[in-house]
């Protein structure tokens, strides 16, 4: 099932300007902005203090007892201020940052406001309905180069440009903080002016809706506007931090809304803007998730300021894959038939596709400072959850996703000639295998799967290296962006497998016996000697000697003598195979 957030990004990208936002106080909470009711309570405390009384823990009750009516925002302001200038100065303190608050990043546009502004600037969002009084959204959108049309009173509705003719319209249904007519109390929130209702009816009828930061608990009139709308031309997406409360659940059911579970508004809108931007870069009407992930990664790699987002993107996807590899999804009690083997291989490949695309892109374009990202990613997936399920004379098949990532990153580093990254992938991740901790180069190799099982894969019945060839075919498409010519792809694939086998043989020999996995390079060199990677490597060594990049990256202890010994022994081994 497709991730609802990705579904929203696809919908927003393909239907530019069709989705309106409905934003509540949760959008501005991380900026330190109080809600309207919190401001009323604080004003009551100031009023009580001005008459030398203590309003206790329930300022609203004190106000009712003292004045015989529910709190009224405008009347409270009149009681504690003497002029419009005093009133204006008092209200600004709630919404505009002091010097100290600016230094702390408070009462300034948040990541959510800035991400929304990006969507507005690119034309993906043109209408925003908000219950907030602050102007953080306006400031963020103006900073992005768009001057929004703001409707904060019923009078402004009548004079407003049609929604279709503005770059952005912000409808502040409860007013603006510098207007004493803002709505706060239950009575004020129970009904809107008819002019505002007509505008809301139009938006809810004609636009898709993205709801975030709004609980729906207190805003009776806004709930009623949503309930009046009988049409559902476009999907409603409801972003929720926890379990929606009763009022929200009713609206979600009424509008058949897609619920998106989020950590907070900042991360939700940042990720949405990034995914829409990635789709824009990919520029396909129905791009795959893997393409979106790779495009997002390309955006983050070049700039140091994105290092946290890069880490969160890569490790977030790695953690998601790790969780999918649980025994709940891949039961150990299922009879392990030939068909079950094929089914599991195909399921693993589908689950790994996104992270695989990120591994290829990251290892190809990433620099040395990014190596740790790919090492940690591979290490996580190479240590699958649960007990080991060892096939008879074969590999625990749950290492297969790690094997795919290993090949993806390894071939990419060879293609980009990033041998420090190559060496790190082969040797740095720690893989817990039985009672040992080993590098992936000694664990992740296709021949560890029983050949008679691997030959059950489509088209592999006559192959001498069936899983190697299957992986070759599987990775061909994602590598076309980097290696468009078949000959170049073959060369890089063979180079990776041969160097990987040599490193394996080197480490294996230190454990008492020289052995290395055989790859496609063996049979390809038999049928076409011109493609013999062993000879290509020999030529490189003769020209560069100790300056050969894999040696300078630290493989084979950095020793030319050690490399020549291992290569000679391994070449004899594969001739006997």
Coordinates of C-alpha atoms in Angstrom, one line a residue:
X1 CA 0.0 0.0 0.0
X2 CA 1.4 3.4 -1.0
X3 CA 2.4 5.8 1.8
X4 CA -0.4 8.4 2.3
X5 CA 2.1 11.2 2.4
X6 CA 3.6 10.1 -0.9
X7 CA 0.0 9.8 -2.3
X8 CA -0.6 13.4 -1.2
X9 CA 2.6 14.5 -2.9
X10 CA 1.6 12.7 -6.1
X11 CA -1.9 14.3 -6.0
X12 CA -0.5 17.8 -5.3
X13 CA 2.1 17.5 -8.0
X14 CA -0.3 16.3 -10.7
X15 CA -3.2 18.7 -9.7
X16 CA -1.3 22.0 -9.3
X17 CA -3.3 24.5 -7.2
X18 CA -6.2 22.1 -6.5
X19 CA -5.4 21.5 -2.8
X20 CA -6.3 24.0 -0.1
X21 CA -4.8 23.9 3.3
X22 CA -6.8 24.0 6.6
X23 CA -4.3 25.0 9.3
X24 CA -4.9 25.2 13.1
X25 CA -2.8 26.4 16.0
X26 CA -0.5 23.3 15.8
X27 CA 1.3 25.0 12.8
X28 CA 2.5 27.9 15.0
X29 CA 3.0 26.1 18.3
X30 CA 6.7 25.3 17.7
X31 CA 7.2 29.1 17.2
X32 CA 6.1 29.8 20.7
X33 CA 2.8 31.4 19.6
X34 CA 0.0 31.1 22.1
X35 CA -3.5 30.0 21.0
X36 CA -6.3 32.5 21.0
X37 CA -7.8 31.1 24.1
X38 CA -4.4 31.1 25.9
X39 CA -4.1 34.8 25.1
X40 CA -7.6 35.5 26.5
X41 CA -6.7 33.8 29.7
X42 CA -3.4 35.7 30.0
X43 CA -5.2 39.0 29.4
X44 CA -7.6 38.1 32.2
X45 CA -4.7 37.5 34.5
X46 CA -3.4 40.9 33.6
X47 CA -6.8 42.4 34.2
X48 CA -7.1 40.7 37.6
X49 CA -3.6 42.0 38.5
X50 CA -4.6 45.5 37.5
X51 CA -7.4 45.5 40.1
X52 CA -5.2 43.7 42.7
X53 CA -7.0 40.4 42.6
X54 CA -5.8 36.8 42.1
X55 CA -7.7 35.0 39.4
X56 CA -6.3 31.6 40.6
X57 CA -6.1 28.6 38.3
X58 CA -9.3 29.4 36.4
X59 CA -9.1 32.9 35.0
X60 CA -12.3 32.4 32.9
X61 CA -14.3 31.5 36.0
X62 CA -12.9 34.6 37.8
X63 CA -14.0 36.8 34.9
X64 CA -17.5 35.3 34.9
X65 CA -17.9 35.9 38.6
X66 CA -16.5 39.4 38.4
X67 CA -18.4 40.6 35.3
X68 CA -21.4 38.3 35.0
X69 CA -20.6 37.2 31.5
X70 CA -18.3 35.0 29.5
X71 CA -14.9 36.5 28.7
X72 CA -15.0 39.0 25.8
X73 CA -11.7 39.7 24.1
X74 CA -12.5 43.3 23.0
X75 CA -13.9 44.3 26.4
X76 CA -10.9 42.8 28.3
X77 CA -8.6 44.9 26.0
X78 CA -10.5 48.0 26.7
X79 CA -10.3 47.4 30.5
X80 CA -6.5 47.0 30.5
X81 CA -5.4 49.5 27.8
X82 CA -6.2 53.2 27.5
X83 CA -5.6 53.9 23.8
X84 CA -5.4 52.1 20.4
X85 CA -1.6 52.5 20.6
X86 CA -1.5 50.8 24.0
X87 CA -3.7 48.0 22.7
X88 CA -1.5 47.5 19.6
X89 CA 1.6 47.5 21.7
X90 CA 0.2 44.9 24.1
X91 CA -1.0 42.5 21.3
X92 CA 2.3 42.7 19.4
X93 CA 4.1 41.2 22.4
X94 CA 2.1 37.9 21.9
X95 CA 2.9 37.6 18.2
X96 CA 6.1 39.6 17.4
X97 CA 9.5 38.5 18.7
X98 CA 11.6 40.5 21.1
X99 CA 15.3 40.6 20.5
X100 CA 15.9 37.7 22.9
X101 CA 13.1 35.7 21.3
X102 CA 14.6 36.3 17.8
X103 CA 17.9 34.9 19.1
X104 CA 16.0 31.8 20.4
X105 CA 14.2 31.4 17.1
X106 CA 10.8 32.1 18.7
X107 CA 7.8 33.9 17.1
X108 CA 9.5 33.5 13.7
X109 CA 8.3 31.4 10.7
X110 CA 8.9 27.7 11.4
X111 CA 9.9 25.0 9.0
X112 CA 6.2 24.3 8.4
X113 CA 5.6 27.9 7.4
X114 CA 8.6 28.0 5.1
X115 CA 7.7 24.7 3.5
X116 CA 4.2 25.9 2.8
X117 CA 5.7 29.0 1.4
X118 CA 7.7 26.9 -1.1
X119 CA 4.5 25.1 -2.2
X120 CA 2.8 28.4 -2.6
X121 CA 5.7 30.0 -4.6
X122 CA 5.7 27.0 -7.0
X123 CA 1.9 27.2 -7.5
X124 CA 1.0 24.0 -5.7
X125 CA -1.1 25.7 -3.0
X126 CA -3.2 28.8 -3.7
X127 CA -5.8 28.8 -0.9
X128 CA -5.1 28.6 2.8
X129 CA -7.7 28.6 5.6
X130 CA -6.4 29.2 9.1
X131 CA -7.7 29.7 12.5
X132 CA -4.5 31.4 13.6
X133 CA -4.2 35.2 14.3
X134 CA -0.5 35.5 13.7
X135 CA 1.2 36.6 10.5
X136 CA 4.0 34.0 10.4
X137 CA 2.5 32.4 7.3
X138 CA 2.2 35.8 5.5
X139 CA 5.8 36.6 6.4
X140 CA 7.1 33.3 5.1
X141 CA 5.1 33.5 1.8
X142 CA 6.3 37.1 1.2
X143 CA 9.9 36.0 1.8
X144 CA 9.3 33.3 -0.9
X145 CA 8.4 36.1 -3.4
X146 CA 4.6 36.0 -3.3
X147 CA 2.3 38.6 -1.8
X148 CA -0.8 36.8 -0.5
X149 CA -4.3 38.3 -0.5
X150 CA -5.5 38.1 3.2
X151 CA -9.1 37.9 4.1
X152 CA -9.6 38.3 7.9
X153 CA -13.0 39.9 8.2
X154 CA -16.4 39.4 6.5
X155 CA -16.1 42.8 4.9
X156 CA -12.9 41.7 3.2
X157 CA -14.7 38.7 1.6
X158 CA -16.8 41.1 -0.5
X159 CA -13.9 43.1 -1.9
X160 CA -11.6 40.1 -2.4
X161 CA -10.3 39.0 -5.8
X162 CA -11.7 35.6 -7.0
X163 CA -9.7 32.7 -5.6
X164 CA -8.7 31.6 -9.1
X165 CA -7.1 35.0 -9.9
X166 CA -4.7 35.3 -7.0
X167 CA -1.4 33.6 -6.5
X168 CA -2.4 32.9 -2.9
X169 CA -5.4 33.7 -0.7
X170 CA -5.1 33.3 3.1
X171 CA -8.5 33.2 4.8
X172 CA -8.2 33.9 8.5
X173 CA -11.6 32.7 9.7
X174 CA -11.0 34.0 13.3
X175 CA -9.4 37.3 12.4
X176 CA -6.0 38.9 12.7
X177 CA -4.2 39.7 16.0
X178 CA -4.3 43.5 15.5
X179 CA -8.1 43.4 15.0
X180 CA -10.2 43.3 18.3
X181 CA -12.9 41.4 16.5
X182 CA -11.0 38.2 16.5
X183 CA -13.0 35.1 17.6
X184 CA -12.0 33.3 20.8
X185 CA -14.9 32.3 23.0
X186 CA -17.2 29.3 22.4
X187 CA -20.1 31.7 21.5
X188 CA -17.9 33.5 18.9
X189 CA -16.7 30.2 17.4
X190 CA -20.2 28.8 17.1
X191 CA -21.2 30.9 14.0
X192 CA -19.7 32.9 11.2
X193 CA -21.0 35.8 9.1
X194 CA -22.9 34.5 6.1
X195 CA -20.3 36.1 3.8
X196 CA -17.5 34.0 5.4
X197 CA -19.7 30.9 5.2
X198 CA -20.2 31.3 1.5
X199 CA -16.5 31.6 0.9
X200 CA -15.8 28.5 3.0
X201 CA -18.6 26.6 1.1
X202 CA -16.9 27.4 -2.1
X203 CA -13.4 26.3 -1.0
X204 CA -14.6 23.0 0.6
X205 CA -16.7 22.2 -2.5
X206 CA -14.1 23.1 -5.2
X207 CA -10.8 22.2 -3.6
X208 CA -9.1 19.1 -2.2
X209 CA -8.1 19.6 1.4
X210 CA -5.0 19.1 3.6
X211 CA -5.8 19.5 7.3
X212 CA -3.0 20.0 9.8
X213 CA -2.6 21.3 13.3
X214 CA -6.4 21.5 13.8
X215 CA -8.2 19.4 16.4
X216 CA -11.8 20.3 15.3
X217 CA -12.8 20.3 19.0
X218 CA -13.7 23.9 19.6
X219 CA -14.4 25.5 16.2
X220 CA -18.1 24.7 15.9
X221 CA -18.8 27.0 12.9
X222 CA -15.8 25.7 11.0
X223 CA -16.9 22.1 11.6
X224 CA -20.4 23.0 10.4
X225 CA -18.9 24.4 7.1
X226 CA -17.1 21.1 6.5
X227 CA -20.3 19.1 7.4
X228 CA -22.4 21.2 4.9
X229 CA -20.2 20.2 2.0
X230 CA -21.7 17.1 0.3
X231 CA -19.3 16.9 -2.6
X232 CA -15.9 15.2 -2.5
X233 CA -14.3 16.3 -5.8
X234 CA -10.8 15.7 -4.4
X235 CA -9.4 13.7 -1.6
X236 CA -9.1 15.1 1.9
X237 CA -5.8 14.4 3.7
X238 CA -5.8 14.7 7.5
X239 CA -2.4 15.0 9.2
X240 CA -2.6 13.8 12.8
X241 CA 0.1 13.6 15.5
X242 CA -1.9 11.1 17.7
X243 CA -5.3 9.5 17.6
X244 CA -7.8 12.0 16.3
X245 CA -10.5 12.9 18.8
X246 CA -14.2 12.4 18.3
X247 CA -15.0 15.6 16.5
X248 CA -12.1 15.0 14.1
X249 CA -13.0 11.4 13.6
X250 CA -16.5 12.3 12.5
X251 CA -15.2 14.7 9.9
X252 CA -12.6 12.2 8.7
X253 CA -15.4 9.6 8.2
X254 CA -17.7 12.2 6.6
X255 CA -15.1 13.3 4.0
X256 CA -13.6 9.8 3.5
X257 CA -10.3 11.4 4.5
X258 CA -6.9 9.8 4.3
X259 CA -5.2 10.0 7.7
X260 CA -1.4 10.7 7.6
X261 CA 0.4 10.0 10.9
X262 CA 3.0 12.7 11.6
X263 CA 5.6 13.6 14.2
X264 CA 4.8 17.3 14.0
X265 CA 3.7 20.0 11.5
X266 CA 7.3 21.1 10.8
X267 CA 8.5 17.6 9.6
X268 CA 5.2 16.9 7.8
X269 CA 5.3 20.0 5.6
X270 CA 9.0 19.8 5.1
X271 CA 8.8 16.2 3.9
X272 CA 5.7 17.0 1.7
X273 CA 7.5 20.0 0.1
X274 CA 10.6 17.9 -0.5
X275 CA 8.6 15.1 -2.1
X276 CA 6.7 17.4 -4.3
X277 CA 10.0 19.1 -5.3
X278 CA 11.5 15.7 -6.1
X279 CA 8.5 14.8 -8.2
X280 CA 9.0 18.0 -10.0
X281 CA 12.6 17.2 -10.7
X282 CA 11.8 13.7 -11.8
X283 CA 9.0 15.2 -14.0
X284 CA 7.0 12.1 -14.7
X285 CA 3.3 11.9 -14.4
X286 CA 3.4 8.8 -12.2
X287 CA 7.0 8.4 -11.0
X288 CA 8.0 5.6 -8.7
X289 CA 8.8 6.1 -5.1
X290 CA 12.4 5.1 -5.7
X291 CA 12.8 7.9 -8.2
X292 CA 11.4 10.4 -5.7
X293 CA 13.8 9.2 -3.0
X294 CA 16.8 9.4 -5.3
X295 CA 15.8 12.9 -6.4
X296 CA 15.4 14.1 -2.8
X297 CA 18.8 12.6 -2.0
X298 CA 20.5 14.5 -4.9
X299 CA 19.0 17.7 -3.4
X300 CA 20.5 17.1 0.0
X301 CA 24.0 15.7 -0.9
X302 CA 25.7 18.9 -2.1
X303 CA 24.9 21.2 0.8
X304 CA 26.3 20.9 4.3
X305 CA 23.1 22.6 5.7
X306 CA 21.1 19.6 4.7
X307 CA 23.3 17.0 6.5
X308 CA 20.6 16.4 9.2
X309 CA 17.9 16.0 6.6
X310 CA 20.2 13.7 4.6
X311 CA 20.8 11.5 7.7
X312 CA 17.1 11.4 8.5
X313 CA 16.1 10.6 5.0
X314 CA 18.6 7.7 4.6
X315 CA 18.3 6.2 8.1
X316 CA 14.5 6.8 8.1
X317 CA 14.1 4.6 5.0
X318 CA 16.6 2.1 6.4
X319 CA 14.7 1.8 9.6
X320 CA 11.4 1.4 7.7
X321 CA 12.9 -1.4 5.7
X322 CA 14.4 -3.0 8.8
X323 CA 11.0 -3.0 10.4
X324 CA 9.5 -4.6 7.3
X325 CA 11.9 -7.5 7.6
X326 CA 10.4 -8.8 10.8
X327 CA 9.2 -12.3 11.4
X328 CA 5.6 -11.1 11.3
X329 CA 6.1 -10.3 7.6
X330 CA 8.4 -13.3 6.8
X331 CA 7.2 -16.2 9.0
X332 CA 9.6 -18.9 9.9
X333 CA 6.8 -21.4 10.0
X334 CA 5.9 -21.2 6.3
X335 CA 7.1 -24.4 4.4
X336 CA 10.1 -23.4 2.4
X337 CA 9.2 -24.7 -1.0
X338 CA 10.8 -23.6 -4.3
X339 CA 7.8 -21.3 -4.9
X340 CA 8.1 -19.8 -1.4
X341 CA 11.8 -19.1 -2.2
X342 CA 10.8 -17.2 -5.4
X343 CA 8.0 -15.3 -3.5
X344 CA 10.3 -14.2 -0.8
X345 CA 13.0 -13.1 -3.2
X346 CA 10.4 -11.0 -5.1
X347 CA 9.0 -9.5 -1.8
X348 CA 12.5 -8.6 -0.6
X349 CA 13.2 -6.9 -3.9
X350 CA 10.0 -4.8 -3.8
X351 CA 10.7 -3.7 -0.2
X352 CA 14.3 -2.8 -0.9
X353 CA 13.7 -0.8 -4.1
X354 CA 13.6 2.7 -2.5
X355 CA 16.7 2.2 -0.3
X356 CA 18.4 0.5 -3.2
X357 CA 17.9 3.6 -5.4
X358 CA 19.2 5.8 -2.6
X359 CA 22.2 3.6 -2.1
X360 CA 23.1 3.8 -5.8
X361 CA 22.6 7.6 -5.9
X362 CA 24.4 8.3 -2.6
X363 CA 27.4 6.1 -3.3
X364 CA 27.8 7.5 -6.8
X365 CA 27.5 11.2 -6.0
X366 CA 28.4 11.2 -2.3
X367 CA 31.8 12.4 -1.0
X368 CA 34.0 10.9 1.7
X369 CA 32.1 12.8 4.4
X370 CA 29.0 10.8 3.5
X371 CA 30.6 7.4 3.8
X372 CA 29.3 6.8 7.3
X373 CA 25.7 7.2 6.0
X374 CA 26.0 4.2 3.7
X375 CA 28.0 2.1 6.2
X376 CA 25.4 2.5 8.9
X377 CA 22.6 1.9 6.4
X378 CA 24.2 -1.4 5.2
X379 CA 25.1 -2.4 8.8
X380 CA 21.4 -2.0 9.9
X381 CA 20.0 -4.1 7.1
X382 CA 22.8 -6.7 7.2
X383 CA 21.7 -7.5 10.8
X384 CA 18.0 -8.5 10.2
X385 CA 15.7 -8.8 13.2
X386 CA 14.8 -12.1 14.9
X387 CA 16.4 -15.5 15.0
X388 CA 18.5 -16.6 12.1
X389 CA 16.7 -18.9 9.6
X390 CA 19.6 -20.9 8.0
X391 CA 18.8 -22.8 4.9
X392 CA 20.4 -26.2 4.5
X393 CA 23.9 -25.6 3.1
X394 CA 22.9 -22.0 2.3
X395 CA 22.6 -18.4 3.3
X396 CA 20.0 -17.1 5.7
X397 CA 17.8 -15.6 3.0
X398 CA 17.0 -12.6 5.1
X399 CA 20.5 -11.3 4.2
X400 CA 19.2 -10.9 0.6
X401 CA 18.1 -7.2 1.1
X402 CA 21.5 -6.4 2.4
X403 CA 23.1 -8.2 -0.5
X404 CA 21.1 -6.1 -2.9
X405 CA 22.2 -2.9 -1.1
X406 CA 25.8 -4.2 -1.1
X407 CA 25.8 -4.7 -4.8
X408 CA 24.0 -1.4 -5.5
X409 CA 26.4 0.7 -3.5
X410 CA 29.4 -1.3 -4.6
X411 CA 28.8 -1.0 -8.3
X412 CA 28.0 2.7 -7.9
X413 CA 31.3 3.3 -6.2
X414 CA 33.2 1.4 -8.9
X415 CA 31.3 3.4 -11.6
X416 CA 32.2 6.7 -9.9
X417 CA 35.7 5.5 -8.9
X418 CA 35.1 6.2 -5.3
X419 CA 37.3 3.5 -3.9
X420 CA 37.4 4.8 -0.3
X421 CA 33.6 4.4 -0.2
X422 CA 34.0 1.0 -1.9
X423 CA 36.5 -0.2 0.7
X424 CA 34.3 1.1 3.5
X425 CA 31.3 -0.8 2.3
X426 CA 33.2 -4.1 2.1
X427 CA 35.0 -3.9 5.4
X428 CA 33.5 -1.4 7.9
X429 CA 29.9 -2.5 8.6
X430 CA 29.7 -5.1 11.4
X431 CA 27.6 -8.2 10.6
X432 CA 26.7 -10.5 13.5
X433 CA 26.8 -14.0 12.0
X434 CA 26.3 -16.9 14.3
X435 CA 28.8 -16.2 17.1
X436 CA 31.1 -13.9 15.1
X437 CA 31.2 -10.3 14.0
X438 CA 32.4 -10.2 10.4
X439 CA 32.6 -7.6 7.6
X440 CA 29.9 -7.9 4.9
X441 CA 32.5 -8.9 2.3
X442 CA 32.7 -12.3 4.1
X443 CA 28.9 -12.7 4.5
X444 CA 27.1 -11.1 1.5
X445 CA 27.8 -13.1 -1.6
X446 CA 25.3 -14.7 -4.1
X447 CA 26.9 -18.1 -4.0
X448 CA 25.9 -18.5 -0.4
X449 CA 22.4 -19.3 -1.7
X450 CA 22.1 -22.9 -2.8
X451 CA 22.5 -23.1 -6.6
X452 CA 19.5 -25.4 -7.1
X453 CA 17.3 -22.8 -5.4
X454 CA 18.7 -19.9 -7.3
X455 CA 18.1 -21.7 -10.5
X456 CA 14.4 -21.6 -9.8
X457 CA 14.4 -17.9 -10.5
X458 CA 12.9 -16.8 -13.8
X459 CA 15.3 -17.5 -16.7
X460 CA 18.1 -18.8 -14.5
X461 CA 17.7 -22.6 -15.0
X462 CA 20.8 -22.9 -17.2
X463 CA 23.0 -20.3 -15.5
X464 CA 26.2 -21.3 -13.7
X465 CA 26.0 -18.2 -11.4
X466 CA 22.2 -17.8 -11.2
X467 CA 21.8 -15.3 -8.4
X468 CA 24.6 -13.2 -9.7
X469 CA 23.0 -13.0 -13.1
X470 CA 19.6 -12.4 -11.6
X471 CA 21.0 -9.4 -9.6
X472 CA 22.7 -8.2 -12.8
X473 CA 19.3 -8.1 -14.6
X474 CA 17.6 -6.6 -11.6
X475 CA 20.0 -3.7 -11.2
X476 CA 20.3 -2.9 -14.9
X477 CA 17.3 -0.5 -15.0
X478 CA 18.2 1.6 -11.9
X479 CA 21.8 2.0 -13.2
X480 CA 20.8 3.3 -16.6
X481 CA 21.0 6.9 -15.4
X482 CA 24.6 6.4 -14.5
X483 CA 25.7 3.7 -16.9
X484 CA 23.6 4.0 -20.0
X485 CA 25.7 1.8 -22.3
X486 CA 25.4 -2.0 -21.7
X487 CA 29.1 -2.4 -22.1
X488 CA 29.9 0.1 -19.4
X489 CA 27.4 -1.6 -17.0
X490 CA 28.9 -5.0 -17.7
X491 CA 32.4 -3.7 -17.1
X492 CA 31.5 -2.1 -13.7
X493 CA 29.5 -5.1 -12.6
X494 CA 32.3 -7.4 -13.4
X495 CA 34.9 -5.1 -11.8
X496 CA 32.8 -4.9 -8.6
X497 CA 32.4 -8.7 -8.4
X498 CA 36.0 -9.4 -9.2
X499 CA 37.4 -6.9 -6.7
X500 CA 34.9 -7.9 -4.1
X501 CA 36.0 -11.6 -4.6
X502 CA 39.6 -10.7 -4.2
X503 CA 39.0 -8.8 -1.0
X504 CA 37.0 -11.8 0.2
X505 CA 39.8 -14.1 -0.7
X506 CA 42.3 -11.9 1.1
X507 CA 40.4 -11.9 4.3
X508 CA 39.5 -15.6 4.0
X509 CA 43.2 -16.5 3.5
X510 CA 44.0 -14.7 6.7
X511 CA 41.5 -17.0 8.4
X512 CA 43.4 -20.1 7.1
X513 CA 42.1 -20.9 3.7
X514 CA 42.0 -18.9 0.4
X515 CA 38.6 -18.9 -1.2
X516 CA 36.5 -16.4 -3.0
X517 CA 33.0 -16.2 -4.6
X518 CA 32.8 -16.6 -8.3
X519 CA 30.8 -14.0 -10.3
X520 CA 29.5 -13.3 -13.7
X521 CA 33.0 -12.2 -14.7
X522 CA 34.1 -15.9 -14.9
X523 CA 31.8 -17.1 -17.6
X524 CA 31.8 -13.7 -19.4
X525 CA 35.6 -13.9 -19.8
X526 CA 35.2 -17.5 -21.3
X527 CA 32.8 -16.4 -24.0
X528 CA 34.4 -13.0 -24.7
X529 CA 38.1 -12.8 -23.7
X530 CA 38.2 -9.1 -24.5
X531 CA 36.0 -8.5 -21.5
X532 CA 38.3 -10.4 -19.1
X533 CA 38.4 -8.2 -16.0
X534 CA 41.5 -10.1 -14.7
X535 CA 43.6 -8.8 -17.6
X536 CA 42.2 -5.3 -17.3
X537 CA 43.2 -5.1 -13.6
X538 CA 46.7 -6.5 -14.4
X539 CA 47.2 -3.7 -16.9
X540 CA 46.1 -1.1 -14.3
X541 CA 48.5 -2.5 -11.7
X542 CA 51.4 -2.5 -14.2
X543 CA 50.8 1.2 -14.9
X544 CA 50.0 2.5 -11.4
X545 CA 51.7 0.0 -9.0
X546 CA 51.2 1.1 -5.4
X547 CA 49.2 4.1 -6.6
X548 CA 46.3 1.9 -7.8
X549 CA 43.2 3.4 -6.1
X550 CA 42.0 0.3 -4.2
X551 CA 45.4 -0.1 -2.6
X552 CA 45.5 3.6 -1.7
X553 CA 42.0 3.1 -0.2
X554 CA 43.6 0.6 2.2
X555 CA 42.5 -2.7 0.7
X556 CA 45.0 -5.6 0.8
X557 CA 46.7 -3.8 3.7
X558 CA 47.7 -1.2 1.1
X559 CA 50.4 -3.6 -0.1
X560 CA 51.1 -4.2 -3.7
X561 CA 52.9 -7.4 -2.9
X562 CA 50.0 -8.7 -0.9
X563 CA 47.6 -7.9 -3.7
X564 CA 49.7 -9.6 -6.4
X565 CA 49.9 -12.7 -4.2
X566 CA 46.1 -12.9 -3.6
X567 CA 45.3 -12.2 -7.2
X568 CA 47.7 -14.9 -8.5
X569 CA 46.3 -17.5 -6.1
X570 CA 42.6 -16.5 -6.7
X571 CA 43.1 -16.5 -10.5
X572 CA 44.4 -20.0 -10.3
X573 CA 41.4 -20.9 -8.1
X574 CA 38.9 -19.7 -10.7
X575 CA 40.6 -21.5 -13.5
X576 CA 40.1 -24.7 -11.6
X577 CA 36.4 -23.9 -11.0

